[in-house]
Tab-separated table of C-alpha atoms in Angstrom:
chain	number	residue	atom	x	y	z
A	11	SER	CA	-40.931	-13.430	-45.626
A	12	GLU	CA	-43.561	-11.202	-44.255
A	13	SER	CA	-45.439	-9.207	-47.058
A	14	LEU	CA	-44.425	-5.215	-47.301
A	15	ILE	CA	-47.917	-4.502	-48.595
A	16	LYS	CA	-51.134	-5.381	-46.800
A	17	THR	CA	-54.484	-4.518	-47.709
A	18	HIS	CA	-58.212	-4.754	-46.411
A	19	GLN	CA	-61.037	-5.190	-48.827
A	20	PHE	CA	-64.961	-5.608	-49.091
A	21	ILE	CA	-67.482	-6.355	-51.569
A	22	ILE	CA	-70.879	-4.927	-52.249
A	23	SER	CA	-73.073	-7.181	-54.049
A	24	PHE	CA	-76.290	-6.164	-55.724
A	25	ASP	CA	-79.535	-7.932	-56.524
A	26	ALA	CA	-79.058	-7.144	-60.318
A	27	ILE	CA	-76.664	-5.665	-62.555
A	28	TYR	CA	-76.901	-1.786	-62.405
A	29	PRO	CA	-75.340	1.186	-64.262
A	30	ILE	CA	-73.584	2.870	-61.454
A	31	ASP	CA	-73.096	6.544	-61.926
A	32	GLN	CA	-71.499	7.697	-58.551
A	33	ILE	CA	-70.214	6.314	-55.176
A	34	GLU	CA	-70.798	8.693	-52.469
A	35	LEU	CA	-68.380	7.664	-49.562
A	36	THR	CA	-68.163	9.432	-46.214
A	37	SER	CA	-65.104	8.814	-44.434
A	38	TYR	CA	-65.209	7.882	-40.556
A	39	VAL	CA	-63.564	10.200	-38.348
A	40	GLY	CA	-63.581	9.304	-34.455
A	41	ASN	CA	-61.707	7.469	-31.847
A	42	LYS	CA	-62.889	3.772	-32.705
A	43	ALA	CA	-61.181	3.324	-35.687
A	44	GLU	CA	-58.735	4.646	-38.544
A	45	THR	CA	-59.846	6.775	-41.298
A	46	ILE	CA	-59.248	5.253	-44.840
A	47	GLU	CA	-57.027	7.759	-46.616
A	48	THR	CA	-56.895	5.892	-50.261
A	49	ILE	CA	-58.920	3.288	-51.770
A	50	SER	CA	-59.034	1.273	-54.987
A	51	VAL	CA	-62.350	0.422	-56.749
A	52	ASP	CA	-63.028	-2.789	-59.056
A	53	TYR	CA	-66.312	-3.699	-60.700
A	54	SER	CA	-67.795	-7.182	-61.877
A	55	LEU	CA	-70.468	-8.461	-63.566
A	56	SER	CA	-70.453	-11.897	-62.449
A	57	GLY	CA	-69.049	-11.358	-58.790
A	58	THR	CA	-66.217	-13.839	-59.375
A	59	SER	CA	-63.946	-11.927	-62.030
A	60	TYR	CA	-63.235	-7.966	-61.360
A	61	ASN	CA	-61.891	-5.080	-63.616
A	62	ARG	CA	-60.020	-2.198	-62.053
A	63	TYR	CA	-61.741	1.101	-62.434
A	64	ALA	CA	-59.898	3.112	-59.926
A	65	THR	CA	-56.616	3.014	-58.111
A	66	ASN	CA	-55.705	4.628	-54.859
A	67	VAL	CA	-58.350	7.532	-54.997
A	68	ALA	CA	-57.501	9.784	-52.148
A	69	LEU	CA	-60.135	10.733	-49.654
A	70	ASN	CA	-60.678	13.627	-47.513
A	71	ASP	CA	-62.086	13.591	-44.156
A	72	GLU	CA	-65.806	14.232	-45.445
A	73	LEU	CA	-67.721	13.267	-48.470
A	74	ASN	CA	-66.128	11.698	-51.194
A	75	ILE	CA	-67.227	11.195	-54.754
A	76	ILE	CA	-65.979	8.587	-57.109
A	77	THR	CA	-67.913	9.052	-60.604
A	78	LEU	CA	-68.048	5.657	-62.472
A	79	GLY	CA	-70.250	6.992	-65.375
A	80	GLY	CA	-72.375	4.467	-65.705
A	81	VAL	CA	-70.430	1.442	-65.356
A	82	MET	CA	-72.283	-1.697	-65.415
A	83	ALA	CA	-71.769	-4.137	-62.090
A	84	ARG	CA	-73.446	-6.594	-60.197
A	85	SER	CA	-70.470	-6.334	-57.544
A	86	LEU	CA	-68.108	-3.669	-56.418
A	87	LYS	CA	-64.819	-4.238	-54.478
A	88	PHE	CA	-63.048	-1.756	-52.487
A	89	THR	CA	-59.367	-2.148	-51.466
A	90	PHE	CA	-57.332	0.049	-49.007
A	91	PRO	CA	-53.933	-0.219	-47.725
A	92	SER	CA	-54.040	-1.550	-44.243
A	93	THR	CA	-52.171	-2.269	-40.980
A	94	ASP	CA	-53.465	-4.270	-37.750
A	95	GLU	CA	-55.524	-1.173	-36.867
A	96	LYS	CA	-59.236	-1.199	-37.239
A	97	PHE	CA	-60.670	0.907	-40.097
A	98	GLY	CA	-63.735	2.264	-40.865
A	99	LEU	CA	-66.570	4.225	-43.077
A	100	GLN	CA	-69.169	6.400	-41.813
A	101	ASP	CA	-71.529	6.114	-45.137
A	102	LEU	CA	-71.615	4.642	-48.702
A	103	LYS	CA	-74.155	5.342	-51.112
A	104	PHE	CA	-74.349	4.527	-54.941
A	105	LYS	CA	-76.226	6.423	-57.664
A	106	LEU	CA	-77.873	4.910	-60.678
A	107	GLY	CA	-76.953	6.424	-64.202
A	108	ASP	CA	-78.902	6.143	-67.293
A	109	GLY	CA	-79.067	2.785	-68.845
A	110	ILE	CA	-81.091	-0.318	-68.246
A	111	ILE	CA	-81.131	-3.002	-65.164
A	112	VAL	CA	-80.356	-6.637	-65.961
A	113	GLU	CA	-81.853	-9.080	-63.412
A	114	GLU	CA	-81.060	-12.898	-63.570
A	115	ASP	CA	-83.742	-15.146	-64.626
A	116	LYS	CA	-82.900	-18.108	-62.407
A	117	ALA	CA	-85.064	-20.610	-64.606
A	118	TRP	CA	-83.397	-19.323	-67.715
A	119	SER	CA	-79.815	-19.867	-66.241
A	120	ASP	CA	-80.829	-23.425	-64.718
A	121	SER	CA	-81.918	-24.473	-68.331
A	122	PHE	CA	-78.438	-24.245	-69.477
A	123	LEU	CA	-77.004	-26.164	-66.502
A	124	ARG	CA	-77.104	-29.731	-68.273
A	125	TYR	CA	-75.233	-32.651	-67.322
A	126	GLN	CA	-75.897	-34.797	-70.480
A	127	GLY	CA	-75.478	-34.408	-74.094
A	128	TRP	CA	-75.551	-30.244	-74.893
A	129	THR	CA	-73.622	-28.996	-72.060
A	130	GLY	CA	-72.589	-25.531	-73.031
A	131	ALA	CA	-71.832	-23.137	-75.615
A	132	ASP	CA	-70.349	-19.890	-76.463
A	133	GLY	CA	-71.388	-17.272	-79.335
A	134	VAL	CA	-75.365	-17.458	-78.415
A	135	PHE	CA	-77.608	-15.670	-81.092
A	136	SER	CA	-81.359	-15.777	-80.694
A	137	PHE	CA	-84.324	-15.508	-83.165
A	138	ASN	CA	-88.113	-15.283	-83.319
A	139	LEU	CA	-89.062	-18.093	-85.376
A	140	THR	CA	-92.783	-17.190	-85.560
A	141	ASN	CA	-92.815	-13.963	-87.285
A	142	GLY	CA	-89.011	-12.618	-87.336
A	143	ASP	CA	-89.658	-9.614	-84.794
A	144	ASP	CA	-87.149	-9.932	-82.447
A	145	SER	CA	-87.964	-6.498	-80.400
A	146	ILE	CA	-88.751	-6.826	-76.788
A	147	GLY	CA	-92.079	-7.976	-76.119
A	148	ALA	CA	-92.779	-9.163	-79.505
A	149	GLU	CA	-95.336	-12.063	-79.935
A	150	LYS	CA	-93.689	-15.522	-80.467
A	151	ASN	CA	-94.497	-19.464	-80.053
A	152	THR	CA	-90.722	-20.685	-80.625
A	153	THR	CA	-87.510	-19.008	-80.167
A	154	GLY	CA	-84.497	-20.329	-81.983
A	155	PHE	CA	-81.022	-20.185	-80.850
A	156	VAL	CA	-77.630	-20.754	-82.962
A	157	PHE	CA	-74.728	-21.550	-80.611
A	158	SER	CA	-70.958	-21.490	-81.853
A	159	ASP	CA	-68.340	-23.767	-80.381
A	160	THR	CA	-70.602	-26.474	-78.365
A	161	PHE	CA	-69.609	-28.970	-75.962
A	162	VAL	CA	-71.392	-32.299	-75.917
A	163	GLY	CA	-70.963	-35.023	-73.464
A	164	GLU	CA	-71.127	-35.442	-69.461
A	165	VAL	CA	-70.570	-33.486	-66.576
A	166	TYR	CA	-70.248	-34.430	-62.954
A	167	GLU	CA	-73.204	-32.950	-60.703
A	168	ASN	CA	-71.150	-32.655	-57.629
A	169	ASN	CA	-68.392	-30.383	-58.912
A	170	LYS	CA	-69.223	-29.315	-62.589
A	171	LEU	CA	-66.326	-30.726	-64.177
A	172	ARG	CA	-66.542	-32.160	-67.469
A	173	LYS	CA	-66.653	-36.257	-67.338
A	174	SER	CA	-66.314	-36.526	-71.051
A	175	SER	CA	-66.985	-34.501	-74.031
A	176	VAL	CA	-66.362	-33.520	-77.319
A	177	MET	CA	-66.544	-29.989	-78.894
A	178	ILE	CA	-68.274	-29.328	-82.458
A	179	ASN	CA	-68.503	-25.857	-84.249
A	180	ASN	CA	-72.067	-25.163	-83.791
A	181	SER	CA	-75.568	-26.311	-82.566
A	182	LEU	CA	-78.981	-25.261	-82.650
A	183	GLY	CA	-81.381	-24.756	-79.649
A	184	TYR	CA	-85.559	-24.239	-79.595
A	185	PHE	CA	-87.420	-22.724	-76.931
A	186	SER	CA	-91.385	-23.387	-77.018
A	187	HIS	CA	-93.213	-20.701	-75.556
A	188	ASP	CA	-96.423	-23.118	-74.999
A	189	LEU	CA	-94.713	-25.639	-73.087
A	190	ALA	CA	-94.079	-25.836	-69.482
A	191	PHE	CA	-90.642	-24.423	-68.831
A	192	ASP	CA	-88.846	-27.355	-67.766
A	193	GLN	CA	-90.289	-28.999	-70.852
A	194	ALA	CA	-89.766	-25.931	-73.377
A	195	PHE	CA	-85.875	-25.947	-74.154
A	196	SER	CA	-84.417	-28.528	-76.528
A	197	PHE	CA	-81.088	-28.808	-78.398
A	198	ASP	CA	-80.184	-30.071	-81.621
A	199	TYR	CA	-77.114	-31.309	-83.494
A	200	PRO	CA	-76.252	-34.087	-85.861
A	201	VAL	CA	-74.919	-37.490	-84.311
A	202	LEU	CA	-73.068	-39.561	-86.607
A	203	ASN	CA	-71.770	-43.207	-85.235
A	204	ASP	CA	-72.714	-41.735	-81.657
A	205	ILE	CA	-70.561	-38.870	-82.221
A	206	ALA	CA	-71.768	-35.274	-82.246
A	207	GLN	CA	-71.324	-33.510	-85.393
A	208	SER	CA	-71.384	-29.554	-86.153
A	209	THR	CA	-74.646	-28.605	-87.464
A	210	PHE	CA	-73.379	-26.353	-90.122
A	211	VAL	CA	-70.168	-27.308	-91.977
A	212	PRO	CA	-68.746	-24.577	-94.488
A	213	ASP	CA	-68.552	-25.034	-98.189
A	214	SER	CA	-64.795	-24.083	-98.192
A	215	TYR	CA	-62.235	-24.246	-95.209
A	216	ILE	CA	-61.771	-20.813	-93.563
A	217	GLY	CA	-58.027	-20.321	-93.474
A	218	SER	CA	-57.182	-22.881	-96.187
A	219	LYS	CA	-58.459	-21.052	-99.364
A	220	GLY	CA	-56.277	-20.797	-102.835
A	221	ARG	CA	-54.982	-17.272	-102.212
A	222	ASN	CA	-53.030	-18.355	-99.319
A	223	LEU	CA	-50.521	-20.247	-101.944
A	224	LEU	CA	-48.665	-17.445	-103.274
A	225	ASP	CA	-48.198	-15.209	-100.232
A	226	GLY	CA	-45.273	-15.434	-97.786
A	227	ASP	CA	-47.346	-16.327	-94.472
A	228	GLY	CA	-45.736	-19.413	-93.180
A	229	LEU	CA	-42.573	-19.428	-94.912
A	230	SER	CA	-39.213	-18.541	-93.193
A	231	ILE	CA	-38.040	-16.339	-96.163
A	232	THR	CA	-40.775	-14.700	-98.172
A	233	HIS	CA	-40.495	-14.667	-102.120
A	234	HIS	CA	-37.549	-16.899	-102.067
A	235	PHE	CA	-37.404	-20.704	-102.871
A	236	ASP	CA	-34.840	-21.280	-99.885
A	237	GLY	CA	-37.999	-20.596	-97.694
A	238	LEU	CA	-39.039	-23.350	-95.192
A	239	LEU	CA	-42.543	-24.036	-94.723
A	240	THR	CA	-44.366	-24.417	-91.160
A	241	ASN	CA	-46.420	-27.526	-90.499
A	242	SER	CA	-49.343	-25.381	-89.062
A	243	ASN	CA	-52.217	-24.382	-91.488
A	244	GLU	CA	-53.244	-21.250	-90.032
A	245	GLY	CA	-54.205	-19.240	-93.169
A	246	THR	CA	-50.777	-20.410	-94.763
A	247	MET	CA	-51.926	-23.201	-97.218
A	248	TRP	CA	-54.746	-24.489	-99.442
A	249	LEU	CA	-56.810	-27.470	-98.623
A	250	THR	CA	-60.246	-28.738	-100.282
A	251	ASP	CA	-62.461	-31.617	-100.249
A	252	ALA	CA	-63.543	-30.738	-104.116
A	253	SER	CA	-63.161	-33.690	-106.811
A	254	ASN	CA	-60.156	-32.889	-109.059
A	255	PRO	CA	-59.822	-29.293	-108.048
A	256	GLU	CA	-57.803	-26.483	-110.022
A	257	VAL	CA	-55.756	-23.657	-108.617
A	258	VAL	CA	-55.733	-20.958	-111.324
A	259	ILE	CA	-52.683	-18.296	-110.927
A	260	ASP	CA	-53.369	-15.019	-112.525
A	261	LEU	CA	-50.074	-12.924	-113.110
A	262	GLU	CA	-52.136	-9.781	-114.260
A	263	GLN	CA	-50.450	-9.440	-117.569
A	264	SER	CA	-48.155	-11.962	-119.726
A	265	GLN	CA	-44.833	-12.981	-117.922
A	266	ASP	CA	-41.870	-14.960	-119.096
A	267	MET	CA	-41.756	-18.000	-116.630
A	268	GLN	CA	-38.727	-19.898	-115.948
A	269	SER	CA	-39.361	-21.848	-112.902
A	270	LEU	CA	-42.035	-22.936	-110.465
A	271	TYR	CA	-41.340	-24.232	-106.859
A	272	ILE	CA	-44.124	-26.000	-105.135
A	273	TRP	CA	-44.328	-27.073	-101.549
A	274	ASN	CA	-46.803	-29.635	-100.975
A	275	TYR	CA	-49.646	-29.585	-98.241
A	276	ASN	CA	-47.482	-29.933	-94.937
A	277	ALA	CA	-50.138	-29.673	-91.952
A	278	ASN	CA	-51.082	-33.256	-92.829
A	279	PRO	CA	-48.713	-34.760	-95.477
A	280	ASP	CA	-51.231	-37.396	-96.311
A	281	PHE	CA	-53.474	-34.449	-97.705
A	282	GLY	CA	-50.844	-33.487	-100.129
A	283	VAL	CA	-51.324	-33.673	-104.109
A	284	ARG	CA	-49.859	-36.772	-105.730
A	285	ASP	CA	-50.313	-36.109	-109.325
A	286	PHE	CA	-51.112	-32.704	-111.424
A	287	THR	CA	-51.354	-31.273	-114.726
A	288	LEU	CA	-50.109	-27.941	-115.589
A	289	SER	CA	-51.624	-25.754	-118.210
A	290	TYR	CA	-51.228	-22.095	-119.216
A	291	SER	CA	-53.251	-19.481	-120.841
A	292	ASN	CA	-53.224	-15.935	-122.184
A	293	ASN	CA	-56.961	-15.336	-121.832
A	294	GLY	CA	-58.251	-17.397	-118.925
A	295	SER	CA	-60.633	-19.353	-121.111
A	296	ASN	CA	-58.065	-21.552	-123.594
A	297	TYR	CA	-55.619	-23.313	-121.942
A	298	ILE	CA	-52.682	-25.094	-123.411
A	299	GLU	CA	-51.564	-28.146	-121.491
A	300	LEU	CA	-47.682	-28.200	-120.461
A	301	ASP	CA	-47.144	-31.664	-118.784
A	302	SER	CA	-48.362	-33.900	-116.247
A	303	TYR	CA	-46.195	-34.308	-113.032
A	304	GLN	CA	-45.632	-36.245	-110.041
A	305	ILE	CA	-44.956	-34.773	-106.301
A	306	SER	CA	-43.914	-36.319	-103.435
A	307	LYS	CA	-45.370	-36.036	-99.879
A	308	THR	CA	-43.778	-33.557	-97.410
A	309	SER	CA	-42.111	-34.612	-94.132
A	310	GLY	CA	-44.801	-32.628	-91.972
A	311	SER	CA	-41.393	-30.864	-90.217
A	312	ASN	CA	-41.947	-27.297	-89.379
A	313	GLU	CA	-39.396	-26.225	-91.535
A	314	GLU	CA	-40.288	-27.994	-94.816
A	315	PRO	CA	-37.910	-27.174	-97.994
A	316	TYR	CA	-39.843	-26.933	-101.435
A	317	THR	CA	-41.159	-30.422	-102.703
A	318	LEU	CA	-40.928	-30.029	-106.316
A	319	LEU	CA	-39.150	-27.843	-108.847
A	320	VAL	CA	-40.921	-27.415	-112.365
A	321	GLU	CA	-38.637	-25.914	-115.270
A	322	LEU	CA	-41.262	-23.880	-117.326
A	323	ASP	CA	-38.105	-22.807	-119.844
A	324	HIS	CA	-39.477	-19.301	-120.834
A	325	VAL	CA	-43.410	-20.152	-120.762
A	326	GLN	CA	-44.897	-16.870	-121.926
A	327	ALA	CA	-48.359	-16.652	-120.349
A	328	ARG	CA	-50.803	-14.619	-117.919
A	329	TYR	CA	-52.663	-17.552	-116.387
A	330	LEU	CA	-51.109	-20.714	-114.981
A	331	LYS	CA	-53.328	-23.661	-113.964
A	332	ILE	CA	-52.823	-26.498	-111.786
A	333	THR	CA	-55.255	-29.387	-112.181
A	334	VAL	CA	-55.273	-31.937	-109.120
A	335	ASP	CA	-55.484	-35.333	-110.854
A	336	GLN	CA	-55.210	-37.679	-107.733
A	337	GLY	CA	-54.090	-36.673	-103.931
A	338	TYR	CA	-52.527	-38.973	-101.433
A	339	SER	CA	-56.174	-39.017	-99.545
A	340	ASP	CA	-59.506	-39.509	-100.956
A	341	SER	CA	-61.088	-37.191	-98.315
A	342	PHE	CA	-59.050	-33.908	-98.787
A	343	VAL	CA	-56.375	-32.551	-101.072
A	344	GLY	CA	-54.099	-29.327	-100.919
A	345	LEU	CA	-51.067	-27.512	-101.317
A	346	GLY	CA	-48.449	-25.623	-99.230
A	347	LYS	CA	-46.938	-22.880	-101.270
A	348	ILE	CA	-46.325	-21.707	-104.960
A	349	MET	CA	-43.380	-19.596	-106.172
A	350	ILE	CA	-42.661	-18.571	-109.832
A	351	PHE	CA	-39.560	-17.004	-110.726
A	352	ASP	CA	-38.388	-15.317	-114.196
A	353	GLU	CA	-34.761	-16.327	-115.909
A	354	ASN	CA	-33.217	-13.946	-113.579
A	355	GLU	CA	-34.456	-15.511	-110.333
A	356	ARG	CA	-37.003	-12.736	-109.870
A	357	TYR	CA	-40.391	-13.629	-107.961
A	358	VAL	CA	-43.170	-13.206	-110.200
A	359	PHE	CA	-46.272	-12.020	-108.266
A	360	GLY	CA	-49.689	-12.904	-108.999
A	361	GLN	CA	-52.916	-13.997	-107.247
A	362	SER	CA	-54.084	-17.558	-106.879
A	363	ASN	CA	-57.898	-19.022	-106.593
């Protein structure tokens, strides 16, 4: 069927990114074309994706001023309703606002257009490695770059599509100012068994900290042992690569504990705890060993019930410590959730680390 809404559009592209303060648009009035009655304005930094600034601005027959207030733009797109008639504008001017003009350095852009090895990244941060002075125009011999998520692999030159790649979490780059430009840039990341690796690896795994164990995130029911645990570890479980790690639960004050429910690590069942020792303390320094336990792997389902129930039989303490004696994997070990209840099946609140 024929569309009920028809539009015309035209795009004005500048030679740089400018802070546009005002658009001065003079309508055409005459017998050679129709007068545009309303117009919409979109702006773009790239010339490919646009953001709407104004919609259906009514135009008079003379000078029209559309205020943008310093919007940074490389291109402006004008759209207006149309029939099959011809439409015209008498004049179109742009006034700059306060700000900076950003011009593309084509040589710099092309230095990041690469088809082998380091082929792209986001989160770009630069530093003056010569003297630390990052002000504009400062003297420097080497500029260092830290990139976040980075693609490493091959890219087809004819269509810029990725042929093969791996994504690492970060990488480094260096620009030597005393070399010819086409030789000045280098990229750095470790390679293990011909596979690119992240330059920086965290000491602890973000989203997998011990404090996740006692909150309700990832459970179908919070603070109840019938809760079912997700298999997605997005800030819901605890995971570590430490040897014989410990989890200490602080209940803030001495509590009468009746039962302990444990969900084993469920994002990857092979990373679960296999054997652990349970201890308790009232001062956080001197612990009394309660017993050692074995715990099964989870199934890895997205609705996982608790894995182990430990009857504490009225242990009175402020601190409870789980010492991992052995995991199912030699590389990582973790737990999903922990819940403690008193003799009346009331949830006992605490903090774990």
